[in-house]
Amino acid sequence: MVTINTAAKSTITALVLSAIALVSLLGNSLLILVFFRSKAVKKATNVFIINMAASDLFFPVFLIPRQIIAAITRSPPELFLIRGAMGSFLCKISTFLTDVSITVSMHSLVMITMERFLAIVFPFRIRQLSSKTRLYAILMVWIIALGIHTPYFYIYRLTSSGKCDYNWEPAFNHKITHTRYYTALFVLIVILPFTLITILYSVMVCCLFLNKHKLVIHRSSENAPRRRSGAKELRMLKIAATIVIAFAVCWGPFNIIQFFHLFAPWKLKELNCNISHVLIQIAFILATANCTVNPIVCLVYLRNYRLKESLASLRSQFSNISKGSQRETEL
């Protein structure tokens, strides 16, 4: 018999995931719409942020609905209601695109950090970085993300019970190949990117501190443009840093659990079963919530991100359309 506590947990989980899906769908869609409708936001860092917003849409479309159904029905999230060829295809494509989204987001953070690094440490070189180069970088991010996850189409399959599970057999030894593959993914998607990001941000902070110190010593009217430029770069750095920190906070617990699950599963088994389940659930919800970060950060930095005018313009356009439809109805 299901206890009240279990029922309450399922309801709360379903409501939280529904809220995350709604915010992600509306927020990221609005960001993308504003980007394509307004020239004010078509700038360097913004391009990479919009790329993240596009990849984040995979979560509310392919992952969260299954998790909501699992919470409501109190069934395993790996269990698919659809069977047969269609169920097998959905099993493969949903896991594939969800993890592609994570990789795209992670590598987009690297691109954002590198772009800010050039803007602050090598300000003259950033001007040589064309829009075409940035688009090529985004294309490369997607190609890499799609490429390293192509094995999903082989390993993920529906079992006879309808569970979407992974298995490297019969072509490979499952345990050895699985450990090697996910170790490589962990290094490529987590370790290397965050190491590079940490190094670049450390250099940027030192550079900004030195520049700020110089400006304090040489305060004069001729330094006013330079001070304004420095303040602008600092604001953009805050946006980029906030997104990176939010990503680390959201995905950190989940990645730690995955690390122990892969390399030290006995450590997780030593925990109380209920505690382990709660920790995994919290880590998963935190990781899923990352798909709402971009819209929230952009709202916090609304003025700096120059979205205020764009949103007002869009609101005005929708208002005019609504009034036009109302007049036609009255006629």
mmCIF file of C-alpha atoms in Angstrom:
data_model
loop_
_atom_site.group_PDB
_atom_site.id
_atom_site.type_symbol
_atom_site.label_atom_id
_atom_site.label_comp_id
_atom_site.label_asym_id
_atom_site.label_seq_id
_atom_site.Cartn_x
_atom_site.Cartn_y
_atom_site.Cartn_z
ATOM 1 C CA MET A 1 0.000 0.000 0.000
ATOM 2 C CA VAL A 2 1.277 3.457 -0.971
ATOM 3 C CA THR A 3 1.795 5.709 2.029
ATOM 4 C CA ILE A 4 0.664 9.325 2.173
ATOM 5 C CA ASN A 5 4.296 10.431 2.256
ATOM 6 C CA THR A 6 5.044 8.575 -0.980
ATOM 7 C CA ALA A 7 1.929 10.015 -2.624
ATOM 8 C CA ALA A 8 2.874 13.509 -1.469
ATOM 9 C CA LYS A 9 6.421 13.108 -2.789
ATOM 10 C CA SER A 10 5.102 11.958 -6.160
ATOM 11 C CA THR A 11 2.720 14.918 -6.377
ATOM 12 C CA ILE A 12 5.386 17.442 -5.368
ATOM 13 C CA THR A 13 7.874 15.944 -7.844
ATOM 14 C CA ALA A 14 5.319 16.087 -10.667
ATOM 15 C CA LEU A 15 4.416 19.715 -9.848
ATOM 16 C CA VAL A 16 8.067 20.824 -9.611
ATOM 17 C CA LEU A 17 8.955 19.122 -12.896
ATOM 18 C CA SER A 18 5.872 20.636 -14.568
ATOM 19 C CA ALA A 19 6.921 24.108 -13.397
ATOM 20 C CA ILE A 20 10.463 23.539 -14.697
ATOM 21 C CA ALA A 21 9.130 22.365 -18.065
ATOM 22 C CA LEU A 22 6.800 25.371 -18.364
ATOM 23 C CA VAL A 23 9.476 27.937 -17.442
ATOM 24 C CA SER A 24 11.994 26.291 -19.766
ATOM 25 C CA LEU A 25 9.620 26.093 -22.730
ATOM 26 C CA LEU A 26 8.289 29.639 -22.407
ATOM 27 C CA GLY A 27 11.533 31.275 -21.263
ATOM 28 C CA ASN A 28 13.907 29.715 -23.783
ATOM 29 C CA SER A 29 11.414 30.098 -26.644
ATOM 30 C CA LEU A 30 11.024 33.790 -25.773
ATOM 31 C CA LEU A 31 14.808 34.262 -25.675
ATOM 32 C CA ILE A 32 15.181 32.695 -29.122
ATOM 33 C CA LEU A 33 12.271 34.762 -30.485
ATOM 34 C CA VAL A 34 13.736 38.003 -29.121
ATOM 35 C CA PHE A 35 17.141 37.126 -30.557
ATOM 36 C CA PHE A 36 15.810 36.656 -34.085
ATOM 37 C CA ARG A 37 13.415 39.625 -33.925
ATOM 38 C CA SER A 38 15.807 42.195 -32.461
ATOM 39 C CA LYS A 39 19.173 43.435 -33.720
ATOM 40 C CA ALA A 40 19.982 44.781 -30.237
ATOM 41 C CA VAL A 41 20.783 41.342 -28.830
ATOM 42 C CA LYS A 42 22.601 39.840 -31.837
ATOM 43 C CA LYS A 43 26.009 40.134 -30.239
ATOM 44 C CA ALA A 44 28.929 37.848 -29.501
ATOM 45 C CA THR A 45 28.158 36.285 -26.120
ATOM 46 C CA ASN A 46 24.429 36.401 -26.811
ATOM 47 C CA VAL A 47 24.848 34.017 -29.773
ATOM 48 C CA PHE A 48 26.311 31.312 -27.527
ATOM 49 C CA ILE A 49 23.667 31.914 -24.834
ATOM 50 C CA ILE A 50 20.921 31.512 -27.449
ATOM 51 C CA ASN A 51 22.615 28.312 -28.620
ATOM 52 C CA MET A 52 22.313 27.014 -25.047
ATOM 53 C CA ALA A 53 18.672 28.115 -24.935
ATOM 54 C CA ALA A 54 17.949 26.113 -28.101
ATOM 55 C CA SER A 55 19.590 22.966 -26.713
ATOM 56 C CA ASP A 56 17.800 23.414 -23.365
ATOM 57 C CA LEU A 57 14.457 22.979 -25.154
ATOM 58 C CA PHE A 58 15.242 19.269 -25.557
ATOM 59 C CA PHE A 59 14.713 18.783 -21.804
ATOM 60 C CA PRO A 60 11.041 19.871 -21.557
ATOM 61 C CA VAL A 61 10.275 18.077 -24.826
ATOM 62 C CA PHE A 62 12.079 14.724 -24.509
ATOM 63 C CA LEU A 63 12.973 14.155 -20.846
ATOM 64 C CA ILE A 64 10.680 15.936 -18.387
ATOM 65 C CA PRO A 65 7.328 14.579 -19.716
ATOM 66 C CA ARG A 66 8.533 11.000 -19.085
ATOM 67 C CA GLN A 67 9.655 11.959 -15.591
ATOM 68 C CA ILE A 68 6.281 13.582 -14.832
ATOM 69 C CA ILE A 69 4.420 10.469 -16.008
ATOM 70 C CA ALA A 70 6.743 8.306 -13.897
ATOM 71 C CA ALA A 71 6.071 10.476 -10.830
ATOM 72 C CA ILE A 72 2.290 10.391 -11.327
ATOM 73 C CA THR A 73 2.078 6.646 -12.049
ATOM 74 C CA ARG A 74 4.852 5.870 -9.511
ATOM 75 C CA SER A 75 6.640 3.775 -12.106
ATOM 76 C CA PRO A 76 10.335 3.742 -13.111
ATOM 77 C CA PRO A 77 11.209 6.682 -15.424
ATOM 78 C CA GLU A 78 12.888 4.201 -17.790
ATOM 79 C CA LEU A 79 9.534 2.490 -18.415
ATOM 80 C CA PHE A 80 7.992 3.413 -21.780
ATOM 81 C CA LEU A 81 4.241 3.233 -22.309
ATOM 82 C CA ILE A 82 4.737 2.938 -26.071
ATOM 83 C CA ARG A 83 6.132 -0.390 -27.259
ATOM 84 C CA GLY A 84 7.267 -1.839 -30.577
ATOM 85 C CA ALA A 85 9.313 -0.023 -33.225
ATOM 86 C CA MET A 86 8.015 3.417 -32.208
ATOM 87 C CA GLY A 87 8.819 2.783 -28.555
ATOM 88 C CA SER A 88 12.325 1.617 -29.464
ATOM 89 C CA PHE A 89 12.878 4.744 -31.588
ATOM 90 C CA LEU A 90 11.633 7.049 -28.801
ATOM 91 C CA CYS A 91 13.867 5.247 -26.302
ATOM 92 C CA LYS A 92 16.932 5.903 -28.461
ATOM 93 C CA ILE A 93 16.140 9.436 -29.643
ATOM 94 C CA SER A 94 15.004 10.803 -26.268
ATOM 95 C CA THR A 95 18.125 9.647 -24.409
ATOM 96 C CA PHE A 96 20.323 10.718 -27.336
ATOM 97 C CA LEU A 97 18.952 14.266 -27.625
ATOM 98 C CA THR A 98 18.826 14.790 -23.858
ATOM 99 C CA ASP A 99 22.524 14.013 -23.464
ATOM 100 C CA VAL A 100 23.393 15.938 -26.645
ATOM 101 C CA SER A 101 21.724 18.939 -25.000
ATOM 102 C CA ILE A 102 23.967 18.596 -21.925
ATOM 103 C CA THR A 103 27.104 18.414 -24.083
ATOM 104 C CA VAL A 104 26.058 21.396 -26.209
ATOM 105 C CA SER A 105 25.374 23.446 -23.071
ATOM 106 C CA MET A 106 28.712 22.503 -21.514
ATOM 107 C CA HIS A 107 30.730 23.301 -24.634
ATOM 108 C CA SER A 108 28.729 26.496 -25.178
ATOM 109 C CA LEU A 109 29.870 27.568 -21.702
ATOM 110 C CA VAL A 110 33.443 27.038 -22.886
ATOM 111 C CA MET A 111 32.730 29.204 -25.961
ATOM 112 C CA ILE A 112 31.176 31.931 -23.787
ATOM 113 C CA THR A 113 34.183 31.858 -21.461
ATOM 114 C CA MET A 114 36.688 31.964 -24.333
ATOM 115 C CA GLU A 115 34.838 34.870 -25.955
ATOM 116 C CA ARG A 116 34.861 36.810 -22.662
ATOM 117 C CA PHE A 117 38.536 35.904 -22.204
ATOM 118 C CA LEU A 118 39.431 37.427 -25.577
ATOM 119 C CA ALA A 119 37.295 40.512 -24.889
ATOM 120 C CA ILE A 120 39.027 41.197 -21.568
ATOM 121 C CA VAL A 121 42.594 39.919 -22.008
ATOM 122 C CA PHE A 122 43.006 40.542 -25.759
ATOM 123 C CA PRO A 123 40.428 43.291 -26.535
ATOM 124 C CA PHE A 124 41.879 44.075 -29.971
ATOM 125 C CA ARG A 125 41.717 40.463 -31.126
ATOM 126 C CA ILE A 126 38.037 40.109 -30.232
ATOM 127 C CA ARG A 127 37.210 42.583 -33.003
ATOM 128 C CA GLN A 128 38.742 40.181 -35.515
ATOM 129 C CA LEU A 129 36.366 37.429 -34.396
ATOM 130 C CA SER A 130 33.621 37.540 -37.038
ATOM 131 C CA SER A 131 30.023 36.361 -36.786
ATOM 132 C CA LYS A 132 30.853 33.614 -39.276
ATOM 133 C CA THR A 133 33.611 32.312 -36.981
ATOM 134 C CA ARG A 134 31.158 32.189 -34.072
ATOM 135 C CA LEU A 135 28.625 30.302 -36.185
ATOM 136 C CA TYR A 136 31.326 27.807 -37.204
ATOM 137 C CA ALA A 137 32.163 27.356 -33.504
ATOM 138 C CA ILE A 138 28.493 26.643 -32.717
ATOM 139 C CA LEU A 139 28.283 24.191 -35.625
ATOM 140 C CA MET A 140 31.411 22.447 -34.336
ATOM 141 C CA VAL A 141 29.885 22.171 -30.853
ATOM 142 C CA TRP A 142 26.807 20.435 -32.281
ATOM 143 C CA ILE A 143 28.853 18.107 -34.509
ATOM 144 C CA ILE A 144 30.994 17.027 -31.538
ATOM 145 C CA ALA A 145 27.935 16.565 -29.290
ATOM 146 C CA LEU A 146 26.071 14.521 -31.907
ATOM 147 C CA GLY A 147 29.169 12.493 -32.774
ATOM 148 C CA ILE A 148 30.192 11.373 -29.287
ATOM 149 C CA HIS A 149 26.653 10.221 -28.478
ATOM 150 C CA THR A 150 25.981 8.208 -31.664
ATOM 151 C CA PRO A 151 26.629 4.900 -29.776
ATOM 152 C CA TYR A 152 23.304 5.560 -28.011
ATOM 153 C CA PHE A 153 21.499 4.342 -31.135
ATOM 154 C CA TYR A 154 23.108 0.947 -30.606
ATOM 155 C CA ILE A 155 23.236 0.577 -26.831
ATOM 156 C CA TYR A 156 19.777 1.895 -25.867
ATOM 157 C CA ARG A 157 16.896 -0.487 -26.495
ATOM 158 C CA LEU A 158 13.526 -1.509 -25.077
ATOM 159 C CA THR A 159 13.504 -4.647 -22.967
ATOM 160 C CA SER A 160 10.627 -7.123 -23.046
ATOM 161 C CA SER A 161 9.134 -5.335 -20.015
ATOM 162 C CA GLY A 162 9.175 -1.985 -21.856
ATOM 163 C CA LYS A 163 12.139 -0.543 -19.975
ATOM 164 C CA CYS A 164 14.517 1.730 -21.915
ATOM 165 C CA ASP A 165 17.885 0.296 -20.903
ATOM 166 C CA TYR A 166 21.453 0.290 -22.236
ATOM 167 C CA ASN A 167 23.553 -2.722 -23.167
ATOM 168 C CA TRP A 168 26.776 -2.902 -25.210
ATOM 169 C CA GLU A 169 26.356 -6.605 -25.968
ATOM 170 C CA PRO A 170 26.624 -8.621 -28.147
ATOM 171 C CA ALA A 171 29.145 -6.502 -30.090
ATOM 172 C CA PHE A 172 31.175 -5.501 -27.010
ATOM 173 C CA ASN A 173 31.831 -6.557 -23.451
ATOM 174 C CA HIS A 174 29.194 -4.547 -21.608
ATOM 175 C CA LYS A 175 30.945 -3.781 -18.301
ATOM 176 C CA ILE A 176 34.375 -2.879 -19.723
ATOM 177 C CA THR A 177 33.055 -0.848 -22.671
ATOM 178 C CA HIS A 178 30.467 0.947 -20.566
ATOM 179 C CA THR A 179 33.097 2.031 -18.015
ATOM 180 C CA ARG A 180 35.543 3.183 -20.701
ATOM 181 C CA TYR A 181 32.922 5.051 -22.722
ATOM 182 C CA TYR A 182 31.394 6.938 -19.799
ATOM 183 C CA THR A 183 34.837 7.701 -18.390
ATOM 184 C CA ALA A 184 35.705 9.307 -21.739
ATOM 185 C CA LEU A 185 32.401 11.233 -21.707
ATOM 186 C CA PHE A 186 32.989 12.389 -18.138
ATOM 187 C CA VAL A 187 36.437 13.707 -19.071
ATOM 188 C CA LEU A 188 35.290 15.374 -22.323
ATOM 189 C CA ILE A 189 32.049 16.868 -20.991
ATOM 190 C CA VAL A 190 32.878 17.672 -17.352
ATOM 191 C CA ILE A 191 36.557 17.541 -16.347
ATOM 192 C CA LEU A 192 38.286 19.227 -19.312
ATOM 193 C CA PRO A 193 35.672 21.988 -19.894
ATOM 194 C CA PHE A 194 35.483 22.999 -16.218
ATOM 195 C CA THR A 195 39.272 22.914 -15.867
ATOM 196 C CA LEU A 196 39.622 25.233 -18.869
ATOM 197 C CA ILE A 197 36.805 27.503 -17.640
ATOM 198 C CA THR A 198 38.393 27.770 -14.172
ATOM 199 C CA ILE A 199 41.794 28.692 -15.644
ATOM 200 C CA LEU A 200 40.347 31.295 -18.032
ATOM 201 C CA TYR A 201 38.184 32.943 -15.357
ATOM 202 C CA SER A 202 41.166 33.105 -12.990
ATOM 203 C CA VAL A 203 43.180 34.950 -15.648
ATOM 204 C CA MET A 204 40.233 37.266 -16.402
ATOM 205 C CA VAL A 205 39.741 38.192 -12.746
ATOM 206 C CA CYS A 206 43.454 39.006 -12.394
ATOM 207 C CA CYS A 207 43.371 41.065 -15.581
ATOM 208 C CA LEU A 208 40.289 43.018 -14.477
ATOM 209 C CA PHE A 209 41.818 43.663 -11.057
ATOM 210 C CA LEU A 210 45.022 45.028 -12.621
ATOM 211 C CA ASN A 211 43.102 47.218 -15.090
ATOM 212 C CA LYS A 212 40.879 48.547 -12.314
ATOM 213 C CA HIS A 213 43.960 49.367 -10.226
ATOM 214 C CA LYS A 214 45.525 51.264 -13.134
ATOM 215 C CA LEU A 215 42.347 53.262 -13.712
ATOM 216 C CA VAL A 216 42.170 54.242 -10.048
ATOM 217 C CA ILE A 217 45.746 55.575 -10.235
ATOM 218 C CA HIS A 218 45.243 57.416 -13.539
ATOM 219 C CA ARG A 219 41.755 58.854 -13.119
ATOM 220 C CA SER A 220 41.249 61.599 -15.686
ATOM 221 C CA SER A 221 38.821 62.672 -18.387
ATOM 222 C CA GLU A 222 40.778 60.852 -21.100
ATOM 223 C CA ASN A 223 40.257 57.577 -19.237
ATOM 224 C CA ALA A 224 36.449 57.950 -19.188
ATOM 225 C CA PRO A 225 35.846 55.889 -22.394
ATOM 226 C CA ARG A 226 38.193 53.230 -21.100
ATOM 227 C CA ARG A 227 36.365 53.108 -17.759
ATOM 228 C CA ARG A 228 33.014 52.749 -19.547
ATOM 229 C CA SER A 229 34.419 49.951 -21.706
ATOM 230 C CA GLY A 230 35.786 48.200 -18.612
ATOM 231 C CA ALA A 231 32.443 48.507 -16.827
ATOM 232 C CA LYS A 232 30.651 47.039 -19.850
ATOM 233 C CA GLU A 233 33.056 44.092 -20.017
ATOM 234 C CA LEU A 234 32.598 43.533 -16.281
ATOM 235 C CA ARG A 235 28.799 43.422 -16.690
ATOM 236 C CA MET A 236 29.054 40.899 -19.527
ATOM 237 C CA LEU A 237 31.512 38.874 -17.455
ATOM 238 C CA LYS A 238 28.972 38.772 -14.601
ATOM 239 C CA ILE A 239 26.317 37.367 -16.952
ATOM 240 C CA ALA A 240 28.682 34.702 -18.290
ATOM 241 C CA ALA A 241 29.993 33.840 -14.811
ATOM 242 C CA THR A 242 26.451 33.566 -13.403
ATOM 243 C CA ILE A 243 25.474 31.078 -16.121
ATOM 244 C CA VAL A 244 28.633 29.017 -15.527
ATOM 245 C CA ILE A 245 28.168 28.983 -11.726
ATOM 246 C CA ALA A 246 24.482 28.072 -12.085
ATOM 247 C CA PHE A 247 25.426 25.200 -14.405
ATOM 248 C CA ALA A 248 28.004 23.945 -11.879
ATOM 249 C CA VAL A 249 25.539 24.182 -8.975
ATOM 250 C CA CYS A 250 22.750 22.438 -10.907
ATOM 251 C CA TRP A 251 24.829 19.646 -12.418
ATOM 252 C CA GLY A 252 27.444 19.239 -9.658
ATOM 253 C CA PRO A 253 25.472 16.908 -7.320
ATOM 254 C CA PHE A 254 24.208 14.777 -10.228
ATOM 255 C CA ASN A 255 27.716 14.374 -11.687
ATOM 256 C CA ILE A 256 29.122 13.454 -8.271
ATOM 257 C CA ILE A 257 26.475 10.735 -7.885
ATOM 258 C CA GLN A 258 27.161 9.509 -11.437
ATOM 259 C CA PHE A 259 30.875 9.402 -10.650
ATOM 260 C CA PHE A 260 30.296 7.194 -7.590
ATOM 261 C CA HIS A 261 27.771 5.080 -9.503
ATOM 262 C CA LEU A 262 30.392 4.424 -12.190
ATOM 263 C CA PHE A 263 33.598 4.066 -10.158
ATOM 264 C CA ALA A 264 32.499 3.308 -6.582
ATOM 265 C CA PRO A 265 28.930 1.899 -6.579
ATOM 266 C CA TRP A 266 29.501 0.271 -3.178
ATOM 267 C CA LYS A 267 29.685 3.746 -1.616
ATOM 268 C CA LEU A 268 26.114 4.465 -2.716
ATOM 269 C CA LYS A 269 24.968 1.071 -1.447
ATOM 270 C CA GLU A 270 26.395 1.880 1.984
ATOM 271 C CA LEU A 271 23.892 4.740 2.302
ATOM 272 C CA ASN A 272 20.425 4.166 3.694
ATOM 273 C CA CYS A 273 18.096 3.252 0.817
ATOM 274 C CA ASN A 274 15.662 6.111 1.552
ATOM 275 C CA ILE A 275 18.465 8.674 1.912
ATOM 276 C CA SER A 276 20.064 7.475 -1.324
ATOM 277 C CA HIS A 277 16.739 7.763 -3.172
ATOM 278 C CA VAL A 278 16.100 11.289 -1.850
ATOM 279 C CA LEU A 279 19.625 12.459 -2.761
ATOM 280 C CA ILE A 280 19.322 11.084 -6.295
ATOM 281 C CA GLN A 281 15.881 12.690 -6.694
ATOM 282 C CA ILE A 282 17.115 16.104 -5.493
ATOM 283 C CA ALA A 283 20.218 15.873 -7.708
ATOM 284 C CA PHE A 284 18.081 14.993 -10.724
ATOM 285 C CA ILE A 285 15.621 17.854 -10.161
ATOM 286 C CA LEU A 286 18.521 20.295 -9.700
ATOM 287 C CA ALA A 287 20.124 19.093 -12.943
ATOM 288 C CA THR A 288 16.812 19.343 -14.786
ATOM 289 C CA ALA A 289 16.252 22.862 -13.432
ATOM 290 C CA ASN A 290 19.366 24.024 -15.288
ATOM 291 C CA CYS A 291 17.270 24.289 -18.466
ATOM 292 C CA THR A 292 15.552 27.320 -16.864
ATOM 293 C CA VAL A 293 18.804 29.154 -16.040
ATOM 294 C CA ASN A 294 19.216 31.188 -19.238
ATOM 295 C CA PRO A 295 15.803 32.925 -19.115
ATOM 296 C CA ILE A 296 16.162 33.652 -15.376
ATOM 297 C CA VAL A 297 19.699 35.058 -15.732
ATOM 298 C CA CYS A 298 18.633 37.217 -18.662
ATOM 299 C CA LEU A 299 15.717 38.580 -16.637
ATOM 300 C CA VAL A 300 18.047 39.404 -13.734
ATOM 301 C CA TYR A 301 20.404 41.233 -16.099
ATOM 302 C CA LEU A 302 17.546 42.594 -18.215
ATOM 303 C CA ARG A 303 18.973 46.073 -18.641
ATOM 304 C CA ASN A 304 22.512 44.943 -19.344
ATOM 305 C CA TYR A 305 21.320 42.294 -21.773
ATOM 306 C CA ARG A 306 19.273 44.904 -23.728
ATOM 307 C CA LEU A 307 16.196 42.715 -23.707
ATOM 308 C CA LYS A 308 13.936 45.307 -22.128
ATOM 309 C CA GLU A 309 13.355 47.216 -25.359
ATOM 310 C CA SER A 310 13.060 43.983 -27.350
ATOM 311 C CA LEU A 311 10.449 42.536 -24.987
ATOM 312 C CA ALA A 312 8.526 45.813 -25.040
ATOM 313 C CA SER A 313 8.579 45.754 -28.844
ATOM 314 C CA LEU A 314 7.324 42.169 -28.956
ATOM 315 C CA ARG A 315 4.602 42.957 -26.404
ATOM 316 C CA SER A 316 3.519 45.909 -28.532
ATOM 317 C CA GLN A 317 3.385 43.747 -31.665
ATOM 318 C CA PHE A 318 1.321 41.041 -29.961
ATOM 319 C CA SER A 319 -0.945 43.730 -28.506
ATOM 320 C CA ASN A 320 -1.534 45.199 -31.973
ATOM 321 C CA ILE A 321 -2.290 41.751 -33.380
ATOM 322 C CA SER A 322 -4.732 41.108 -30.527
ATOM 323 C CA LYS A 323 -6.482 44.460 -31.062
ATOM 324 C CA GLY A 324 -6.683 43.798 -34.796
ATOM 325 C CA SER A 325 -8.298 40.420 -34.198
ATOM 326 C CA GLN A 326 -10.743 42.000 -31.730
ATOM 327 C CA ARG A 327 -11.801 44.631 -34.288
ATOM 328 C CA GLU A 328 -12.364 41.952 -36.934
ATOM 329 C CA THR A 329 -14.516 40.015 -34.467
ATOM 330 C CA GLU A 330 -16.576 43.115 -33.682
ATOM 331 C CA LEU A 331 -17.108 43.799 -37.392
#
